[in-house]
Amino acid sequence: FHFFQVLKPLDVKTKFYNAETDEVFLEAQIQNITTSPMFMEKVSLEPSMMYNVAELNTVDMAGESESTFGSRTYLQPMDTRQYLYCLKPKQEFAEKAGVIKGVTVIGKLDIVWKTNLGERGRLQTSQLQRMAPGYGDVRLSLETIPDTVNLEEPFDITCKITNCSERTMDLVLEMCNTNSIHWCGVSGRQLGKLHPSSSLHLALTLLSSVQGLQSVSGLRLTDTFLKRTYEYDDIAQVCVVSSEVKQS
């Protein structure tokens, strides 16, 4: 019997980032831990059945797609590359907030390389798992908001409210002004009943009395059934400029 020590050629580390829009960003750090350079033939992500994947490792240059790593596809000894992927829920699962919230299995990486002698190697990871985001009972996400607005001029935003619990809620919306953000409309509005895993879209109007980068804050949702209030601050940020600056 002969025993051969097989050394691991690559070191793979992954990081997950959960976006408010149910998108998941995967960062894969791949390091060559051998003593010779590698030709990276393919690094791809095979998503789970609930997601579509978009690779973010290319840039558009003069109408052509080029790798962010340039023309050199070799990974030198002890060098590390970072690959980025964006996973979006498929339409049939995106509409089911309770389902997609608990999904932890994302997919698996498929890595193919060649050594300096032309020998091919392949590494396929096991199913990668993320930490499921904790949204609580009610999730408030921002659907639309302008990047830049005029000082002391009303602007509109659209919010999406999702019931992530297993019970029906009867919600009341309260809008609390801050030092810079002022809400336009009637506070204490009845939103009605929201069933589990259901969502509603809400159009709101506000204005800012202070220039600069301002935080949209001050929304409160109260469930009248349990007398429980959910507070939402720092929902988003908007750049506030004077009308003269924006027109010029």
Coordinates of C-alpha atoms in Angstrom, one line a residue:
F1 CA 0.0 0.0 0.0
H2 CA 1.2 3.5 -0.8
F3 CA -0.1 6.5 0.9
F4 CA -0.1 9.8 -0.9
Q5 CA -0.7 13.1 0.8
V6 CA -3.2 15.2 -1.2
L7 CA -2.9 18.9 -0.5
K8 CA -5.8 21.2 -0.9
P9 CA -5.1 23.5 -3.9
L10 CA -7.6 26.2 -3.2
D11 CA -8.9 28.0 -0.1
V12 CA -12.5 29.2 -0.5
K13 CA -14.3 31.6 1.8
T14 CA -17.8 33.0 1.3
K15 CA -19.7 36.0 2.7
F16 CA -23.4 36.7 2.4
Y17 CA -25.1 40.0 2.3
N18 CA -28.9 40.1 2.6
A19 CA -30.5 43.2 0.8
E20 CA -33.8 44.8 1.8
T21 CA -35.2 43.8 -1.6
D22 CA -34.8 40.1 -0.9
E23 CA -31.7 40.0 -3.1
V24 CA -28.7 38.0 -1.7
F25 CA -25.1 39.0 -2.6
L26 CA -22.5 36.3 -2.4
E27 CA -18.8 37.2 -2.1
A28 CA -16.5 34.3 -2.8
Q29 CA -12.8 34.7 -1.9
I30 CA -10.7 32.1 -3.8
Q31 CA -7.0 31.7 -2.9
N32 CA -4.3 29.7 -4.6
I33 CA -2.5 27.9 -1.8
T34 CA -0.2 25.9 -4.0
T35 CA 3.4 26.8 -5.1
S36 CA 2.6 27.3 -8.8
P37 CA 0.3 29.6 -10.8
M38 CA -3.2 28.4 -11.8
F39 CA -5.2 29.2 -14.9
M40 CA -8.8 29.9 -13.7
E41 CA -11.0 28.4 -16.4
K42 CA -14.4 28.8 -14.7
V43 CA -15.8 30.1 -11.5
S44 CA -19.6 29.9 -11.5
L45 CA -22.4 29.8 -9.0
E46 CA -25.2 27.2 -9.5
P47 CA -28.2 28.7 -7.6
S48 CA -30.8 26.8 -5.7
M49 CA -34.3 26.3 -7.3
M50 CA -35.7 29.4 -5.7
Y51 CA -33.1 31.9 -7.1
N52 CA -31.8 33.3 -10.3
V53 CA -28.1 34.4 -10.3
A54 CA -26.3 37.3 -12.0
E55 CA -22.5 37.4 -12.1
L56 CA -21.0 40.7 -11.2
N57 CA -17.5 39.9 -12.3
T58 CA -17.5 41.7 -15.7
V59 CA -17.7 45.3 -16.9
D60 CA -19.0 46.7 -20.2
M61 CA -16.1 48.3 -22.1
A62 CA -17.0 49.8 -25.5
G63 CA -19.9 47.4 -25.9
E64 CA -17.9 44.3 -25.0
S65 CA -18.0 42.4 -21.7
E66 CA -14.6 42.2 -20.0
S67 CA -13.5 40.5 -16.8
T68 CA -12.9 42.7 -13.8
F69 CA -9.6 40.8 -13.4
G70 CA -8.3 42.0 -16.8
S71 CA -6.8 39.8 -19.5
R72 CA -4.7 37.8 -17.0
T73 CA -6.6 34.7 -16.0
Y74 CA -3.7 33.3 -13.9
L75 CA -3.9 33.1 -10.2
Q76 CA -0.4 33.3 -8.7
P77 CA 0.6 31.4 -5.6
M78 CA -1.0 32.8 -2.4
D79 CA -3.0 35.3 -4.4
T80 CA -6.7 35.8 -3.7
R81 CA -9.5 36.8 -6.0
Q82 CA -13.0 38.0 -5.0
Y83 CA -16.0 36.9 -7.1
L84 CA -19.3 38.6 -6.6
Y85 CA -22.8 37.2 -7.4
C86 CA -26.3 38.6 -7.0
L87 CA -29.2 36.1 -6.4
K88 CA -32.7 37.3 -6.9
P89 CA -35.8 35.2 -5.9
K90 CA -37.8 33.8 -8.8
Q91 CA -41.1 35.6 -9.3
E92 CA -43.2 32.7 -8.0
F93 CA -41.3 32.8 -4.7
A94 CA -40.7 36.5 -4.4
E95 CA -44.4 37.1 -3.8
K96 CA -44.4 34.7 -0.9
A97 CA -42.6 36.7 1.9
G98 CA -42.9 33.9 4.5
V99 CA -41.3 31.4 2.2
I100 CA -38.4 33.3 0.9
K101 CA -37.5 34.7 4.3
G102 CA -36.7 31.3 5.6
V103 CA -34.7 30.1 2.7
T104 CA -31.1 29.4 3.8
V105 CA -29.8 27.2 0.9
I106 CA -28.4 29.5 -1.8
G107 CA -26.5 27.2 -4.2
K108 CA -23.0 25.9 -4.8
L109 CA -19.8 27.1 -6.4
D110 CA -18.2 25.3 -9.3
I111 CA -14.5 26.0 -9.9
V112 CA -12.4 24.7 -12.7
W113 CA -8.7 25.4 -13.2
K114 CA -5.6 24.2 -14.9
T115 CA -2.1 23.9 -13.5
N116 CA 1.0 25.2 -15.3
L117 CA 1.4 21.7 -16.8
G118 CA -2.1 21.7 -18.3
E119 CA -3.6 19.4 -15.7
R120 CA -7.2 20.2 -15.0
G121 CA -8.7 20.4 -11.6
R122 CA -12.3 20.9 -10.4
L123 CA -13.8 21.8 -7.1
Q124 CA -17.5 21.9 -6.3
T125 CA -18.6 23.1 -2.9
S126 CA -21.4 21.7 -0.9
Q127 CA -24.6 23.7 -0.7
L128 CA -23.8 27.1 0.6
Q129 CA -26.1 28.4 3.4
R130 CA -26.8 31.9 4.6
M131 CA -28.1 33.1 7.8
A132 CA -31.8 33.8 7.3
P133 CA -32.6 37.5 7.8
G134 CA -34.8 38.4 10.8
Y135 CA -37.5 40.8 9.6
G136 CA -39.7 40.5 12.7
D137 CA -43.5 40.3 12.4
V138 CA -43.8 43.3 10.0
R139 CA -41.3 44.2 7.3
L140 CA -41.2 47.7 5.8
S141 CA -39.1 48.1 2.6
L142 CA -38.7 51.1 0.3
E143 CA -39.8 50.5 -3.3
T144 CA -39.2 54.0 -4.9
I145 CA -37.5 57.2 -3.7
P146 CA -35.8 60.0 -5.6
D147 CA -32.1 60.4 -5.3
T148 CA -32.1 64.2 -5.1
V149 CA -35.0 66.5 -4.0
N150 CA -35.5 70.3 -3.6
L151 CA -35.4 71.9 -0.2
E152 CA -38.9 72.4 1.3
E153 CA -40.6 70.9 -1.7
P154 CA -42.8 67.8 -1.3
F155 CA -41.6 64.5 -2.9
D156 CA -43.1 61.1 -3.0
I157 CA -41.9 57.7 -1.9
T158 CA -43.5 54.2 -2.1
C159 CA -43.2 51.7 0.7
K160 CA -44.0 48.1 0.8
I161 CA -45.4 46.6 4.1
T162 CA -45.3 42.8 4.4
N163 CA -46.9 40.7 7.1
C164 CA -44.1 38.1 8.0
S165 CA -46.0 36.6 10.9
E166 CA -48.5 33.7 11.0
R167 CA -51.4 35.8 12.0
T168 CA -53.6 38.5 10.5
M169 CA -52.8 42.0 11.5
D170 CA -54.9 45.2 11.7
L171 CA -52.5 48.0 11.1
V172 CA -52.5 51.7 11.8
L173 CA -49.9 54.0 10.3
E174 CA -48.4 57.0 12.3
M175 CA -46.0 59.5 10.8
C176 CA -43.7 61.3 13.2
N177 CA -41.8 64.4 12.1
T178 CA -38.0 64.7 12.8
N179 CA -35.8 67.8 12.9
S180 CA -35.4 67.7 9.1
I181 CA -38.1 65.4 7.7
H182 CA -41.7 66.4 7.7
W183 CA -44.5 64.1 6.6
C184 CA -47.4 65.4 4.6
G185 CA -50.8 63.8 5.3
V186 CA -52.9 62.6 8.1
S187 CA -51.2 60.5 10.8
G188 CA -53.1 57.6 12.4
R189 CA -54.4 56.3 9.1
Q190 CA -56.1 52.9 9.2
L191 CA -54.5 50.5 6.8
G192 CA -56.9 47.7 7.4
K193 CA -56.3 44.0 7.8
L194 CA -53.2 42.3 6.4
H195 CA -53.1 38.6 6.1
P196 CA -50.0 36.4 6.7
S197 CA -47.4 36.6 3.9
S198 CA -49.5 39.4 2.2
S199 CA -48.2 42.8 1.3
L200 CA -49.5 46.3 0.5
H201 CA -48.0 49.3 -1.2
L202 CA -48.2 52.7 0.4
A203 CA -47.6 56.0 -1.4
L204 CA -46.4 58.7 1.0
T205 CA -45.4 62.4 0.6
L206 CA -42.8 64.3 2.7
L207 CA -40.5 67.2 2.6
S208 CA -37.2 68.2 4.1
S209 CA -36.4 71.5 5.8
V210 CA -32.6 70.9 6.0
Q211 CA -30.1 70.6 3.2
G212 CA -27.6 67.7 2.8
L213 CA -28.0 64.0 3.1
Q214 CA -31.1 63.4 5.2
S215 CA -32.4 60.2 6.7
V216 CA -36.1 59.2 6.1
S217 CA -37.4 58.3 9.6
G218 CA -40.4 58.5 11.8
L219 CA -42.8 55.8 10.5
R220 CA -44.8 53.8 13.1
L221 CA -47.0 50.8 12.5
T222 CA -49.4 49.6 15.3
D223 CA -51.1 46.3 15.3
T224 CA -54.5 47.0 17.0
F225 CA -55.0 43.3 17.7
L226 CA -52.0 43.0 20.0
K227 CA -51.5 46.7 20.7
R228 CA -48.0 46.3 19.5
T229 CA -46.1 49.2 17.8
Y230 CA -43.2 48.7 15.3
E231 CA -40.9 51.6 14.7
Y232 CA -39.0 52.3 11.5
D233 CA -36.2 54.8 11.4
D234 CA -33.3 55.3 8.9
I235 CA -35.4 53.7 6.2
A236 CA -33.4 55.4 3.5
Q237 CA -31.4 58.5 2.7
V238 CA -32.1 61.3 0.3
C239 CA -29.9 64.2 -0.9
V240 CA -31.6 67.6 -0.3
V241 CA -30.4 70.6 -2.3
S242 CA -31.7 74.1 -2.8
S243 CA -33.8 74.7 -5.9
E244 CA -31.1 77.0 -7.3
V245 CA -28.4 74.4 -7.1
K246 CA -30.6 71.7 -8.8
Q247 CA -31.6 74.0 -11.7
S248 CA -28.0 75.0 -12.4

